[in-house]
Short mmCIF file of C-alpha atoms and ligand atoms in Angstrom, two decimals:
data_model
loop_
_atom_site.label_atom_id
_atom_site.label_comp_id
_atom_site.label_asym_id
_atom_site.label_seq_id
_atom_site.Cartn_x
_atom_site.Cartn_y
_atom_site.Cartn_z
CA MET A 1 87.94 134.07 86.53
CA THR A 2 89.40 135.14 89.65
CA ASP A 3 93.00 134.92 89.54
CA PHE A 4 96.31 135.54 91.22
CA SER A 5 97.06 138.45 88.60
CA TYR A 6 98.57 141.56 88.50
CA ARG A 7 96.10 145.18 88.74
CA GLY A 8 97.42 148.32 88.55
CA GLY A 9 101.41 146.97 88.78
CA LYS A 10 100.63 145.38 91.96
CA LEU A 11 99.99 141.48 92.43
CA PHE A 12 96.79 140.64 94.49
CA ALA A 13 94.73 137.80 95.78
CA GLU A 14 91.33 138.01 94.08
CA ASP A 15 90.22 141.81 94.95
CA VAL A 16 93.04 142.44 97.61
CA PRO A 17 96.68 143.40 97.32
CA ILE A 18 99.00 140.75 98.77
CA THR A 19 101.25 143.87 99.72
CA GLU A 20 97.67 144.41 102.43
CA ILE A 21 98.35 141.43 103.71
CA SER A 22 102.17 140.81 104.09
CA SER A 23 102.00 145.00 106.40
CA PHE A 24 99.21 143.28 108.18
CA ILE A 25 100.98 139.25 108.25
CA GLY A 26 104.04 139.42 107.56
CA THR A 27 105.94 137.44 106.02
CA PRO A 28 106.29 134.64 104.54
CA PHE A 29 102.85 133.29 104.70
CA TYR A 30 100.00 131.00 102.14
CA CYS A 31 97.65 132.96 100.94
CA TYR A 32 94.59 130.40 99.29
CA SER A 33 92.36 131.93 96.60
CA ALA A 34 88.56 130.86 98.19
CA SER A 35 87.27 131.98 94.36
CA ILE A 36 89.61 129.10 92.64
CA LEU A 37 88.69 126.07 95.58
CA GLU A 38 85.58 126.57 94.07
CA ASP A 39 85.64 126.33 90.89
CA ASN A 40 88.63 123.84 90.36
CA TYR A 41 85.58 121.82 92.82
CA ARG A 42 83.18 122.82 90.60
CA ARG A 43 84.95 121.99 87.18
CA PHE A 44 86.11 118.62 89.10
CA ALA A 45 83.08 117.56 89.94
CA SER A 46 81.14 118.61 86.86
CA ALA A 47 82.65 116.26 84.95
CA PHE A 48 81.52 113.63 86.03
CA GLN A 49 78.14 114.18 85.87
CA GLY A 50 75.87 111.13 84.60
CA LEU A 51 78.22 108.90 86.69
CA ASN A 52 77.28 107.18 90.88
CA ALA A 53 80.76 108.80 91.44
CA GLU A 54 81.75 110.70 95.08
CA ILE A 55 84.34 113.24 95.18
CA CYS A 56 86.25 112.39 98.63
CA TYR A 57 88.97 115.50 99.20
CA ALA A 58 92.93 114.02 99.99
CA VAL A 59 93.66 116.16 102.17
CA LYS A 60 97.02 114.97 103.02
CA ALA A 61 96.92 118.06 100.23
CA ASN A 62 96.67 121.06 102.52
CA SER A 63 94.42 120.27 105.16
CA ASN A 64 93.84 122.89 106.63
CA GLN A 65 89.94 122.61 108.42
CA ALA A 66 88.91 125.89 105.65
CA VAL A 67 89.66 124.71 102.84
CA ILE A 68 87.83 120.98 104.12
CA SER A 69 84.90 122.75 105.54
CA LEU A 70 84.91 125.33 101.60
CA PHE A 71 84.56 121.58 100.16
CA ALA A 72 82.18 119.12 102.12
CA GLY A 73 80.14 122.59 101.44
CA MET A 74 80.33 122.24 98.22
CA GLY A 75 79.42 118.75 99.26
CA ALA A 76 82.89 116.76 99.59
CA GLY A 77 83.42 114.11 101.73
CA ALA A 78 87.34 113.19 102.33
CA ASP A 79 90.47 110.96 101.61
CA VAL A 80 92.01 110.56 105.21
CA VAL A 81 95.67 108.76 106.42
CA SER A 82 95.78 109.09 109.80
CA GLU A 83 93.39 109.81 112.83
CA GLY A 84 94.52 113.13 112.86
CA GLU A 85 94.30 113.71 109.13
CA LEU A 86 90.08 111.29 110.32
CA ARG A 87 89.69 114.11 113.29
CA ARG A 88 90.39 117.57 111.12
CA SER A 89 87.42 116.51 108.77
CA VAL A 90 85.38 115.42 111.34
CA ALA A 91 85.86 119.37 113.20
CA ALA A 92 85.55 120.73 109.64
CA GLY A 93 82.14 119.18 109.14
CA ILE A 94 82.50 115.74 106.59
CA SER A 95 80.66 112.90 108.53
CA GLY A 96 82.50 109.60 108.99
CA GLU A 97 80.54 107.48 106.47
CA LYS A 98 82.05 110.25 104.24
CA ILE A 99 84.96 109.17 105.14
CA VAL A 100 87.73 106.65 103.48
CA PHE A 101 90.45 105.58 105.08
CA SER A 102 93.52 105.15 103.13
CA GLY A 103 97.03 104.47 103.95
CA VAL A 104 99.37 101.28 104.16
CA GLY A 105 100.24 101.38 107.66
CA LYS A 106 97.48 102.00 109.88
CA SER A 107 97.25 100.27 113.49
CA ALA A 108 94.80 99.67 115.63
CA THR A 109 93.96 102.53 117.92
CA GLU A 110 93.79 103.82 114.63
CA LEU A 111 91.16 101.97 113.13
CA ALA A 112 88.73 101.73 116.21
CA VAL A 113 88.81 105.65 116.55
CA ALA A 114 87.76 105.35 112.79
CA LEU A 115 85.52 102.94 113.67
CA GLU A 116 83.93 104.61 116.86
CA TYR A 117 83.26 107.70 113.91
CA GLY A 118 81.94 105.22 111.17
CA CYS A 119 84.40 105.76 108.95
CA GLY A 120 82.29 105.01 105.48
CA GLN A 121 85.68 102.67 103.57
CA PHE A 122 88.57 101.25 104.63
CA ASN A 123 90.60 100.87 101.66
CA VAL A 124 92.71 97.50 103.17
CA GLU A 125 96.57 97.71 101.66
CA SER A 126 97.56 94.49 103.33
CA GLU A 127 96.50 91.48 104.19
CA SER A 128 98.26 91.70 107.65
CA GLU A 129 95.96 94.88 108.30
CA LEU A 130 93.00 92.78 106.85
CA ASN A 131 93.13 90.44 109.96
CA LEU A 132 93.65 93.51 112.30
CA LEU A 133 90.79 95.55 111.17
CA SER A 134 88.82 92.12 111.36
CA GLU A 135 90.21 91.77 115.03
CA VAL A 136 89.81 95.48 116.31
CA ALA A 137 85.86 95.80 114.42
CA SER A 138 84.67 92.18 116.31
CA ASP A 139 86.13 93.41 119.70
CA MET A 140 84.06 96.93 119.41
CA GLY A 141 81.03 94.78 117.89
CA LYS A 142 80.81 96.66 114.33
CA THR A 143 81.51 95.36 110.83
CA ALA A 144 83.95 97.60 108.74
CA THR A 145 83.18 98.31 105.63
CA ILE A 146 85.69 98.08 102.69
CA VAL A 147 87.74 97.99 99.85
CA PHE A 148 91.44 96.25 99.16
CA ARG A 149 93.91 98.55 97.60
CA VAL A 150 95.42 97.13 94.28
CA ASN A 151 99.25 97.72 92.96
CA PRO A 152 98.03 97.22 89.77
CA ASP A 153 102.11 97.54 88.69
CA VAL A 154 101.64 100.95 85.72
CA ASP A 155 103.84 102.87 85.96
CA ALA A 156 102.86 106.43 86.64
CA ASP A 157 105.68 108.22 84.65
CA THR A 158 105.91 110.91 87.52
CA HIS A 159 108.62 111.90 89.70
CA HIS A 160 110.33 108.65 91.01
CA LYS A 161 109.12 109.76 95.00
CA ILE A 162 105.58 110.22 93.78
CA SER A 163 104.98 106.95 92.56
CA THR A 164 102.78 104.12 93.93
CA GLY A 165 101.26 101.92 91.72
CA ARG A 166 105.21 100.01 89.99
CA ALA A 167 104.76 96.25 91.33
CA GLY A 168 108.00 97.41 93.66
CA ASP A 169 106.29 99.75 95.35
CA LYS A 170 104.78 99.69 98.56
CA PHE A 171 101.36 100.52 98.72
CA GLY A 172 98.35 98.00 98.12
CA ILE A 173 97.84 94.80 97.60
CA GLN A 174 99.88 92.41 95.00
CA PHE A 175 97.63 92.69 92.07
CA GLU A 176 98.30 88.61 91.77
CA ARG A 177 96.61 88.62 95.49
CA VAL A 178 93.35 90.15 95.49
CA ALA A 179 91.50 87.73 94.63
CA GLU A 180 92.04 85.31 97.26
CA ALA A 181 92.49 88.27 100.11
CA TYR A 182 88.61 89.30 99.04
CA ASP A 183 87.89 85.67 99.41
CA ARG A 184 89.25 85.61 103.27
CA ALA A 185 87.80 89.41 103.70
CA ARG A 186 84.12 86.70 103.21
CA ILE A 187 84.34 84.86 105.61
CA LEU A 188 86.20 86.78 107.94
CA ASP A 189 83.92 88.58 110.92
CA GLY A 190 83.86 92.52 111.59
CA ILE A 191 85.13 92.73 107.75
CA ASP A 192 82.23 93.54 104.44
CA PRO A 193 84.31 93.70 101.24
CA ARG A 194 82.20 95.73 98.79
CA GLY A 195 84.17 96.52 96.06
CA LEU A 196 88.39 98.13 95.00
CA ALA A 197 90.71 100.96 95.00
CA VAL A 198 93.55 102.01 92.80
CA HIS A 199 96.40 105.16 93.18
CA ILE A 200 99.22 104.70 91.33
CA GLY A 201 100.73 108.11 91.81
CA SER A 202 100.80 111.63 91.73
CA GLN A 203 101.23 114.70 89.55
CA LEU A 204 99.90 112.53 86.20
CA THR A 205 100.15 114.61 83.77
CA ARG A 206 98.93 111.16 81.09
CA LEU A 207 96.13 109.38 81.08
CA ASP A 208 97.61 106.29 79.12
CA PRO A 209 99.12 104.85 83.13
CA PHE A 210 95.07 105.55 84.17
CA ARG A 211 94.19 103.83 81.73
CA GLY A 212 96.32 101.37 82.00
CA ALA A 213 95.43 100.56 86.04
CA PHE A 214 91.71 100.78 85.00
CA GLU A 215 91.53 98.57 82.42
CA LYS A 216 93.11 96.33 85.15
CA ILE A 217 91.30 96.40 87.63
CA ALA A 218 88.01 97.03 85.26
CA GLY A 219 89.23 93.15 83.98
CA LEU A 220 89.59 92.09 87.89
CA VAL A 221 86.18 92.87 89.67
CA ARG A 222 84.60 90.60 86.39
CA GLU A 223 87.03 87.97 87.42
CA LEU A 224 86.06 88.38 91.00
CA ARG A 225 81.96 88.82 90.54
CA ALA A 226 82.55 85.44 88.49
CA LYS A 227 83.71 84.23 91.48
CA GLY A 228 80.90 85.74 93.26
CA HIS A 229 82.26 88.33 95.38
CA VAL A 230 80.41 91.57 95.33
CA ILE A 231 81.63 94.20 93.78
CA GLU A 232 79.65 97.98 93.58
CA ARG A 233 82.35 100.89 94.57
CA LEU A 234 85.65 100.97 93.04
CA ASP A 235 87.83 103.97 94.13
CA LEU A 236 90.26 105.42 91.51
CA GLY A 237 91.46 108.04 93.64
CA GLY A 238 94.05 111.41 92.79
CA GLY A 239 96.63 111.88 90.61
CA LEU A 240 96.01 114.79 87.74
CA GLY A 241 98.13 116.67 87.96
CA ILE A 242 98.99 120.69 88.00
CA VAL A 243 101.07 122.97 86.04
CA TYR A 244 103.60 124.41 87.67
CA ARG A 245 106.03 125.54 84.68
CA ASP A 246 104.69 124.67 80.91
CA GLU A 247 103.39 121.10 81.18
CA ILE A 248 100.48 120.48 79.29
CA LEU A 249 97.82 118.93 80.58
CA PRO A 250 95.07 116.06 79.68
CA ASN A 251 91.33 117.64 79.62
CA LEU A 252 89.24 116.00 82.88
CA SER A 253 86.30 115.28 80.49
CA ASP A 254 89.54 113.56 78.55
CA TYR A 255 90.15 111.98 81.93
CA ALA A 256 85.81 111.36 82.64
CA ASP A 257 85.58 109.61 79.49
CA ILE A 258 87.83 106.92 79.50
CA VAL A 259 86.68 106.58 84.06
CA ARG A 260 82.84 106.04 81.01
CA ASN A 261 84.52 103.72 78.70
CA VAL A 262 85.95 101.62 81.24
CA PHE A 263 83.35 101.43 84.79
CA GLY A 264 80.25 102.74 82.55
CA GLN A 265 78.47 99.17 82.08
CA MET A 266 79.98 97.48 85.50
CA GLY A 267 76.86 99.18 87.77
CA LEU A 268 79.44 100.69 90.15
CA LYS A 269 79.72 103.91 92.45
CA ILE A 270 83.17 105.30 91.66
CA THR A 271 85.24 108.45 95.05
CA PHE A 272 87.48 109.98 93.03
CA GLU A 273 89.91 111.70 95.34
CA PRO A 274 91.92 114.73 94.42
CA GLY A 275 93.64 116.89 96.45
CA ARG A 276 96.58 118.75 94.55
CA ARG A 277 93.72 119.29 91.46
CA LEU A 278 91.57 121.41 93.75
CA THR A 279 93.63 123.01 96.24
CA GLY A 280 97.30 123.19 95.00
CA GLU A 281 96.93 125.89 92.16
CA ALA A 282 94.42 127.66 94.10
CA GLY A 283 97.69 129.25 96.72
CA ILE A 284 101.10 131.04 96.78
CA LEU A 285 103.85 131.52 99.55
CA VAL A 286 104.65 134.71 99.48
CA THR A 287 108.20 135.81 100.88
CA GLU A 288 110.30 138.60 101.18
CA VAL A 289 113.89 139.19 99.97
CA LEU A 290 116.17 139.99 102.98
CA HIS A 291 119.49 139.69 101.88
CA MET A 292 121.46 139.73 98.50
CA LYS A 293 124.89 138.59 97.77
CA GLU A 294 127.55 137.35 95.52
CA SER A 295 129.44 134.36 95.96
CA GLY A 296 131.31 132.19 92.85
CA GLY A 297 130.26 134.12 90.11
CA ARG A 298 126.63 134.44 91.39
CA ARG A 299 123.92 135.87 92.69
CA PHE A 300 121.93 135.17 95.21
CA ALA A 301 118.82 136.57 97.36
CA ILE A 302 118.10 135.55 100.20
CA VAL A 303 113.41 134.66 101.09
CA ASP A 304 112.94 135.23 103.98
CA ALA A 305 110.75 131.42 103.45
CA ALA A 306 112.74 128.84 103.60
CA MET A 307 112.55 124.50 102.85
CA ASN A 308 110.74 124.31 105.88
CA ASP A 309 108.15 126.19 104.87
CA LEU A 310 108.25 124.48 101.29
CA ILE A 311 109.71 121.36 101.09
CA ARG A 312 109.12 120.92 97.07
CA PRO A 313 111.96 122.04 95.62
CA THR A 314 114.07 119.78 97.59
CA LEU A 315 112.32 117.02 98.52
CA TYR A 316 111.59 116.42 95.08
CA ASP A 317 114.01 118.87 92.63
CA ALA A 318 110.04 120.97 92.00
CA TRP A 319 109.90 123.96 89.97
CA HIS A 320 107.21 126.62 91.30
CA GLU A 321 106.81 129.60 88.86
CA ILE A 322 108.57 132.69 91.06
CA GLU A 323 106.84 136.48 90.15
CA PRO A 324 107.46 140.11 92.05
CA VAL A 325 104.88 140.99 93.51
CA VAL A 326 106.08 144.40 91.51
CA GLU A 327 104.68 144.12 88.56
CA PRO A 328 107.54 144.01 86.64
CA GLU A 329 107.91 146.03 82.78
CA ASN A 330 107.43 143.99 80.02
CA GLY A 331 110.61 143.46 78.17
CA GLY A 332 113.01 144.62 81.37
CA PRO A 333 115.88 143.59 82.11
CA VAL A 334 116.30 139.91 84.03
CA SER A 335 119.63 137.75 85.12
CA PRO A 336 120.20 134.43 85.90
CA LEU A 337 119.68 134.60 90.50
CA ASP A 338 119.77 131.51 92.65
CA ILE A 339 116.86 132.17 95.36
CA VAL A 340 117.34 130.31 98.63
CA GLY A 341 116.11 130.50 101.92
CA PRO A 342 117.49 130.90 105.36
CA VAL A 343 117.86 127.18 106.94
CA CYS A 344 121.78 125.83 107.40
CA GLU A 345 121.32 123.35 104.51
CA THR A 346 122.57 123.60 101.41
CA GLY A 347 119.92 121.62 99.62
CA ASP A 348 117.19 125.13 100.60
CA VAL A 349 117.20 126.33 97.58
CA PHE A 350 113.88 127.39 95.97
CA ALA A 351 115.36 128.14 92.58
CA VAL A 352 118.42 127.95 90.22
CA GLN A 353 119.68 130.08 87.67
CA ARG A 354 115.90 131.64 87.41
CA GLN A 355 116.05 134.91 85.08
CA MET A 356 114.94 136.89 87.26
CA PRO A 357 113.75 141.11 86.83
CA GLU A 358 116.08 143.81 88.57
CA THR A 359 115.93 142.38 92.40
CA ARG A 360 116.25 144.50 95.32
CA VAL A 361 116.11 143.81 99.69
CA GLY A 362 112.89 143.92 100.08
CA ASP A 363 111.56 142.63 97.82
CA LEU A 364 108.61 140.70 96.98
CA PHE A 365 107.82 137.33 96.03
CA VAL A 366 105.61 134.69 95.29
CA LEU A 367 106.05 130.91 95.14
CA ARG A 368 103.02 129.87 92.82
CA SER A 369 101.46 126.61 93.01
CA ALA A 370 101.95 125.99 96.77
CA GLY A 371 98.04 125.23 97.39
CA ALA A 372 98.88 121.65 97.96
CA TYR A 373 101.65 119.90 100.25
CA GLY A 374 102.95 123.21 101.00
CA ALA A 375 102.16 123.90 104.03
CA VAL A 376 101.13 119.93 104.72
CA MET A 377 104.78 119.38 104.52
CA SER A 378 106.05 122.52 106.49
CA SER A 379 108.19 122.30 109.70
CA THR A 380 110.07 123.63 112.45
CA TYR A 381 113.27 122.99 111.31
CA ASN A 382 115.95 125.32 112.55
CA SER A 383 113.31 125.70 115.64
CA ARG A 384 111.57 128.77 112.99
CA GLN A 385 108.38 129.42 112.86
CA LEU A 386 105.05 127.98 111.33
CA VAL A 387 104.22 130.11 108.49
CA PRO A 388 100.71 132.51 108.88
CA GLU A 389 98.24 130.15 106.72
CA VAL A 390 95.41 133.00 104.58
CA MET A 391 91.65 132.64 102.66
CA VAL A 392 91.55 135.47 100.47
CA LYS A 393 87.49 135.40 99.60
CA GLY A 394 86.29 138.42 97.06
CA ASP A 395 87.87 141.75 99.10
CA LEU A 396 87.46 139.95 102.32
CA TYR A 397 90.36 138.32 103.54
CA THR A 398 91.16 136.20 106.78
CA VAL A 399 94.13 134.39 108.70
CA ILE A 400 92.61 130.68 108.58
CA ARG A 401 96.42 130.09 110.43
CA PRO A 402 97.96 132.12 112.67
CA ARG A 403 102.02 132.00 112.72
CA SER A 404 102.73 129.61 115.12
CA ASP A 405 104.44 130.76 118.51
CA PHE A 406 107.42 131.06 120.14
CA ASP A 407 106.66 130.18 124.02
CA THR A 408 104.13 126.82 122.04
CA LEU A 409 107.53 126.03 120.77
CA ILE A 410 110.61 125.82 122.65
CA GLY A 411 108.11 125.68 126.18
CA MET A 412 107.01 121.50 124.29
CA ASP A 413 110.76 120.60 125.26
CA ILE A 414 111.09 119.19 129.23
CA VAL A 415 114.15 119.08 130.21
CA PRO A 416 115.08 116.16 132.70
CA ASP A 417 116.16 117.12 136.45
CA TRP A 418 118.76 114.98 136.33
CA ILE A 419 120.71 117.92 133.24
CA ALA A 420 123.13 119.66 135.42
CA THR A 421 122.09 123.06 134.19
CA GLU A 422 125.55 124.58 136.20
N1 LIG B 1 95.20 108.59 97.36
C1 LIG B 1 96.11 108.61 97.98
C2 LIG B 1 95.55 107.75 98.39
C3 LIG B 1 96.99 109.70 97.70
O1 LIG B 1 97.69 108.98 98.57
C4 LIG B 1 96.77 110.48 97.60
C5 LIG B 1 98.85 111.79 97.92
C6 LIG B 1 95.64 111.10 96.96
C7 LIG B 1 94.96 110.36 96.70
C8 LIG B 1 95.31 112.80 96.23
O2 LIG B 1 97.04 112.58 95.00
P1 LIG B 1 96.51 113.84 94.44
O3 LIG B 1 95.57 114.27 93.60
O4 LIG B 1 97.31 114.55 95.19
O5 LIG B 1 97.88 113.40 93.37
N2 LIG B 1 104.24 115.48 98.32
C9 LIG B 1 103.61 114.92 97.28
C10 LIG B 1 103.37 114.05 96.68
C11 LIG B 1 102.05 113.66 97.97
C12 LIG B 1 101.35 112.47 96.77
C13 LIG B 1 101.02 111.11 97.67
N3 LIG B 1 99.74 110.45 98.07
C14 LIG B 1 103.88 116.02 96.53
O6 LIG B 1 104.18 117.10 96.68
O7 LIG B 1 103.66 116.42 95.00
#
């Protein structure tokens, strides 16, 4: 299978040497492998064969339209959480009815735009949102197909900042209140309730939390059906983890078996919203060493990428594997190195005391598993440019987002004429 791998001592993205792209576009840049994206999608889809399942790619993981279009071409819909993601998905070729609108804080405008686009499913997260959607939809003479996102009070056993299914988290409707919300939805104008949704967190590396949540949801489906409600859809969210370091991942087929065992006989259409699993390992961030220095007994490599380009290490203490683009000698000497960015924050650190081969100014590094929640979470902090994104397919590569330019960045500010400039 194609990969990011060394050939003849140099790292390649599929059949393209990383150095060829860096000479063309400079550093830092994100690089995605189309073949890995396709492969990930194929594996995911085939695990659920036999189930009445659809995949709505969680656009938040990587919202470049090239990535969305690639999945759209393979049959995916989209899971979106904002008007921007909705518009991007439509622009990338996904029709409204294949779009699920998730998110804990949808505004009236966002709901109206989604209705205008014919959004296939609203995942409602509160009674307040239900009332607002009813108002907006009835004013427009439309009916919104909804499911309720349930908070099952299950601990996903992942980083606490990406855990979403505990009772005290802001997401979903409290388990015990769902039946009441369903009763109400049934009589509200402009609302057509069809089922339930659940998403308990991200980067899960164990299946038990999924099983726990799914069993609770299955019980709720039975309870609601017994009350005469129509439950024909289930949205099981995303959350499957990937390898960043040495995680042992459960098999997709075991995950699918849980879904089959718990819901297989219930006659439900099941939606999955994978994000990270489809894109994470398909992307890298390439960066160049700007300076080497020693301080306080530590060695630092200061690279040209920073926390504004990839915030995961700063925000979640996340580990990303870091490899030199020139293959290190097997069994060659390594020593601890702090790999840091140029941003003026102590937390702008990619790796602490990482065992790295001898490193010099001008060397290129790649940060692995950066295809999900990388470019999408970047900012222009320190007035830095947004880094470009490149997609590789075989021996072809295309810049799918250029480096942002300074004129646009600086030109967005407006200085009031009442501020004296002299
Ligand atoms: N569906 C819903 C409702 C979600 O909130 C999420 C992710 C997904 C699906 C996709 O989950 P995935 O398959 O990617 O795990 N920025 C964090 C991750 C935040 C995830 C937010 N929700 C990170 O870099 O780890």
